Amino acid sequence: MRLLLASKSEARRAMLDAAGIAFEPVEAEIDEAAAKAGLEGAGFDPRGIAEELAQLKALSVAQAEGALVLGSDQTLEAADGTMLSKPTSRAEALEQLRFLAGRTHHLHSAAVIAEAGEAAWWHCETVEMTMRPLSDAFLETYLDAEYEAIRWSVGGYRIEGPGIQLFDRIQGSHFAILGMPLLPLLSYLRERGLIAR
């Protein structure tokens, strides 16, 4: 049985590679921005949106016989319950960081595996992230060094680099922060015989 990854995310591909998981990357055939807007309009909360987008991605791929399709998505829920999207400019990244500084937010990372056109497995993990208070001078220096690396990262950070300095406390899975609940996924792949028990 083959595993197809319906994601353009380099971080998700790197996680599976590092774990020794054989997979084939494929394009998810959805308009993610339109789907997210529709889910928000329908009253889904940020966690539910992550779960639904992961499922849409998995189900959007033509179902090949003998293949499992993995879709994954992540949302950031601010302390006031609002959901942040990927910043579209350096100025917007700075505003997101200012908004998150000194507060706790949640990352919801969902994964869904589809088989024969139906969701066969799903899991969502939530990580609690507490940023320390940050001065504008620190944030400007941080963005000078990191903007090209984080320009597509919701919240304006990645913890694999200097972005870890933004935080006082993190509670939850490192892999979920990177964008996928990897350990539960590996457990399911063992159950299905795609990887050794």
CSV table of C-alpha atoms in Angstrom, one decimal:
chain,number,residue,atom,x,y,z
A,1,MET,CA,0.0,0.0,0.0
A,2,ARG,CA,1.2,3.5,-0.9
A,3,LEU,CA,1.0,6.7,1.1
A,4,LEU,CA,0.2,9.9,-0.8
A,5,LEU,CA,0.8,13.2,0.9
A,6,ALA,CA,-1.6,15.9,-0.2
A,7,SER,CA,0.5,18.9,0.9
A,8,LYS,CA,3.0,21.4,-0.4
A,9,SER,CA,4.4,21.9,3.0
A,10,GLU,CA,8.2,21.4,3.1
A,11,ALA,CA,8.0,20.9,6.9
A,12,ARG,CA,5.5,18.0,6.6
A,13,ARG,CA,7.5,16.4,3.8
A,14,ALA,CA,10.7,16.7,5.9
A,15,MET,CA,9.0,15.2,8.9
A,16,LEU,CA,8.0,12.1,7.0
A,17,ASP,CA,11.4,11.8,5.3
A,18,ALA,CA,13.2,12.1,8.7
A,19,ALA,CA,10.9,9.4,10.2
A,20,GLY,CA,11.8,7.0,7.3
A,21,ILE,CA,8.3,7.0,5.8
A,22,ALA,CA,8.0,6.3,2.1
A,23,PHE,CA,5.4,8.6,0.5
A,24,GLU,CA,4.6,10.3,-2.8
A,25,PRO,CA,3.8,14.1,-2.7
A,26,VAL,CA,0.7,15.1,-4.6
A,27,GLU,CA,-1.2,18.4,-5.0
A,28,ALA,CA,-4.4,18.9,-3.0
A,29,GLU,CA,-7.1,20.0,-5.5
A,30,ILE,CA,-8.8,22.6,-3.3
A,31,ASP,CA,-8.9,26.4,-3.1
A,32,GLU,CA,-7.7,26.6,0.5
A,33,ALA,CA,-8.5,30.3,1.0
A,34,ALA,CA,-12.1,29.9,-0.3
A,35,ALA,CA,-12.6,26.7,1.7
A,36,LYS,CA,-11.3,28.4,4.9
A,37,ALA,CA,-13.6,31.4,4.3
A,38,GLY,CA,-16.6,29.1,3.8
A,39,LEU,CA,-15.9,27.2,7.0
A,40,GLU,CA,-15.5,30.4,9.0
A,41,GLY,CA,-18.8,31.7,7.5
A,42,ALA,CA,-20.4,28.4,8.5
A,43,GLY,CA,-19.4,29.0,12.1
A,44,PHE,CA,-16.6,26.5,12.5
A,45,ASP,CA,-14.1,27.3,15.2
A,46,PRO,CA,-10.3,27.3,14.4
A,47,ARG,CA,-9.8,23.7,15.5
A,48,GLY,CA,-12.8,22.5,13.4
A,49,ILE,CA,-11.4,24.4,10.4
A,50,ALA,CA,-8.0,22.6,10.7
A,51,GLU,CA,-9.8,19.3,10.8
A,52,GLU,CA,-12.1,20.1,7.9
A,53,LEU,CA,-9.3,21.5,5.7
A,54,ALA,CA,-7.2,18.4,6.4
A,55,GLN,CA,-10.1,16.2,5.3
A,56,LEU,CA,-10.8,18.3,2.2
A,57,LYS,CA,-7.2,17.9,1.2
A,58,ALA,CA,-7.2,14.2,1.7
A,59,LEU,CA,-10.4,13.7,-0.2
A,60,SER,CA,-9.4,16.0,-3.1
A,61,VAL,CA,-6.9,13.6,-4.4
A,62,ALA,CA,-8.0,11.0,-6.9
A,63,GLN,CA,-8.2,7.8,-5.0
A,64,ALA,CA,-5.7,5.3,-6.4
A,65,GLU,CA,-6.3,1.7,-5.6
A,66,GLY,CA,-4.0,0.5,-2.8
A,67,ALA,CA,-3.2,4.0,-1.7
A,68,LEU,CA,-3.9,6.0,1.5
A,69,VAL,CA,-4.1,9.8,1.1
A,70,LEU,CA,-2.8,12.0,3.9
A,71,GLY,CA,-4.1,15.5,4.3
A,72,SER,CA,-3.0,17.9,7.0
A,73,ASP,CA,-3.7,21.5,8.1
A,74,GLN,CA,-2.9,23.8,10.9
A,75,THR,CA,-4.7,26.9,12.3
A,76,LEU,CA,-3.6,29.4,14.9
A,77,GLU,CA,-6.2,30.5,17.4
A,78,ALA,CA,-5.3,33.7,19.3
A,79,ALA,CA,-6.2,34.2,23.0
A,80,ASP,CA,-9.4,36.1,22.0
A,81,GLY,CA,-10.6,33.2,19.8
A,82,THR,CA,-9.8,34.8,16.5
A,83,MET,CA,-7.9,32.9,13.9
A,84,LEU,CA,-4.8,34.3,12.2
A,85,SER,CA,-3.9,33.7,8.6
A,86,LYS,CA,-0.5,33.7,7.0
A,87,PRO,CA,0.9,37.2,6.8
A,88,THR,CA,0.9,38.8,3.4
A,89,SER,CA,3.8,41.2,4.1
A,90,ARG,CA,6.5,42.0,6.5
A,91,ALA,CA,4.3,44.7,8.1
A,92,GLU,CA,1.6,42.2,8.6
A,93,ALA,CA,4.0,39.7,10.2
A,94,LEU,CA,5.1,42.4,12.6
A,95,GLU,CA,1.5,43.2,13.5
A,96,GLN,CA,0.8,39.5,14.2
A,97,LEU,CA,3.9,39.2,16.4
A,98,ARG,CA,2.9,42.4,18.3
A,99,PHE,CA,-0.6,40.9,18.7
A,100,LEU,CA,0.7,37.6,20.0
A,101,ALA,CA,3.5,39.0,22.3
A,102,GLY,CA,2.9,38.5,26.0
A,103,ARG,CA,-0.1,36.2,25.3
A,104,THR,CA,-0.9,32.6,25.0
A,105,HIS,CA,-2.2,31.2,21.7
A,106,HIS,CA,-3.1,27.7,20.4
A,107,LEU,CA,-1.9,25.8,17.3
A,108,HIS,CA,-4.3,23.2,16.1
A,109,SER,CA,-2.6,20.6,13.8
A,110,ALA,CA,-4.9,18.1,12.1
A,111,ALA,CA,-4.3,15.1,9.9
A,112,VAL,CA,-6.8,12.9,8.0
A,113,ILE,CA,-6.1,9.8,6.0
A,114,ALA,CA,-8.6,9.0,3.2
A,115,GLU,CA,-9.0,5.6,1.7
A,116,ALA,CA,-11.4,4.7,-1.2
A,117,GLY,CA,-12.9,8.2,-1.1
A,118,GLU,CA,-13.7,8.3,2.6
A,119,ALA,CA,-12.0,9.5,5.7
A,120,ALA,CA,-10.5,6.4,7.4
A,121,TRP,CA,-8.6,8.0,10.2
A,122,TRP,CA,-8.2,11.5,11.7
A,123,HIS,CA,-6.5,13.2,14.6
A,124,CYS,CA,-6.0,16.7,15.8
A,125,GLU,CA,-3.5,18.0,18.4
A,126,THR,CA,-3.5,21.3,20.1
A,127,VAL,CA,-0.3,23.0,21.3
A,128,GLU,CA,-0.3,25.9,23.8
A,129,MET,CA,2.2,28.6,22.9
A,130,THR,CA,3.1,31.5,25.3
A,131,MET,CA,5.1,34.3,23.8
A,132,ARG,CA,7.1,36.5,26.1
A,133,PRO,CA,6.6,40.3,26.0
A,134,LEU,CA,8.6,41.6,23.0
A,135,SER,CA,9.9,45.1,22.2
A,136,ASP,CA,9.5,46.6,18.7
A,137,ALA,CA,13.3,46.8,18.5
A,138,PHE,CA,13.6,43.0,19.1
A,139,LEU,CA,10.9,42.3,16.6
A,140,GLU,CA,12.5,44.4,13.9
A,141,THR,CA,15.9,42.7,14.4
A,142,TYR,CA,14.1,39.3,14.4
A,143,LEU,CA,12.3,40.0,11.1
A,144,ASP,CA,15.5,41.4,9.6
A,145,ALA,CA,17.1,38.0,10.2
A,146,GLU,CA,14.1,35.7,9.7
A,147,TYR,CA,11.5,37.3,7.4
A,148,GLU,CA,12.3,35.3,4.3
A,149,ALA,CA,12.1,32.0,6.3
A,150,ILE,CA,8.8,32.9,8.0
A,151,ARG,CA,7.0,34.9,5.3
A,152,TRP,CA,4.5,32.0,4.8
A,153,SER,CA,4.3,31.1,8.5
A,154,VAL,CA,1.1,32.0,10.4
A,155,GLY,CA,2.0,34.0,13.4
A,156,GLY,CA,5.3,35.1,11.9
A,157,TYR,CA,7.6,32.5,13.5
A,158,ARG,CA,9.1,29.1,13.2
A,159,ILE,CA,10.6,27.4,16.2
A,160,GLU,CA,13.3,25.6,14.3
A,161,GLY,CA,15.3,28.8,14.2
A,162,PRO,CA,15.7,32.1,16.2
A,163,GLY,CA,11.9,32.1,16.5
A,164,ILE,CA,12.2,29.9,19.6
A,165,GLN,CA,13.5,33.0,21.4
A,166,LEU,CA,10.0,34.5,21.1
A,167,PHE,CA,8.6,32.0,23.6
A,168,ASP,CA,8.4,31.7,27.4
A,169,ARG,CA,6.5,28.4,27.4
A,170,ILE,CA,5.3,25.7,25.0
A,171,GLN,CA,3.1,22.8,26.0
A,172,GLY,CA,2.5,20.1,23.4
A,173,SER,CA,4.1,18.2,20.6
A,174,HIS,CA,7.0,19.6,18.7
A,175,PHE,CA,5.7,17.8,15.6
A,176,ALA,CA,2.3,19.4,15.9
A,177,ILE,CA,4.0,22.8,16.0
A,178,LEU,CA,5.7,21.9,12.7
A,179,GLY,CA,2.3,21.1,11.2
A,180,MET,CA,1.3,17.5,11.7
A,181,PRO,CA,0.4,15.2,14.7
A,182,LEU,CA,3.2,12.8,13.7
A,183,LEU,CA,3.2,10.3,16.6
A,184,PRO,CA,-0.5,9.4,16.3
A,185,LEU,CA,0.0,9.2,12.5
A,186,LEU,CA,2.9,6.7,12.9
A,187,SER,CA,0.8,4.6,15.2
A,188,TYR,CA,-2.0,4.4,12.6
A,189,LEU,CA,0.6,3.5,9.8
A,190,ARG,CA,1.9,0.7,12.0
A,191,GLU,CA,-1.7,-0.6,12.4
A,192,ARG,CA,-2.2,-0.6,8.7
A,193,GLY,CA,1.2,-2.3,8.0
A,194,LEU,CA,2.8,0.6,6.1
A,195,ILE,CA,5.7,0.6,8.6
A,196,ALA,CA,7.1,-2.0,10.9
A,197,ARG,CA,5.5,-2.6,14.3
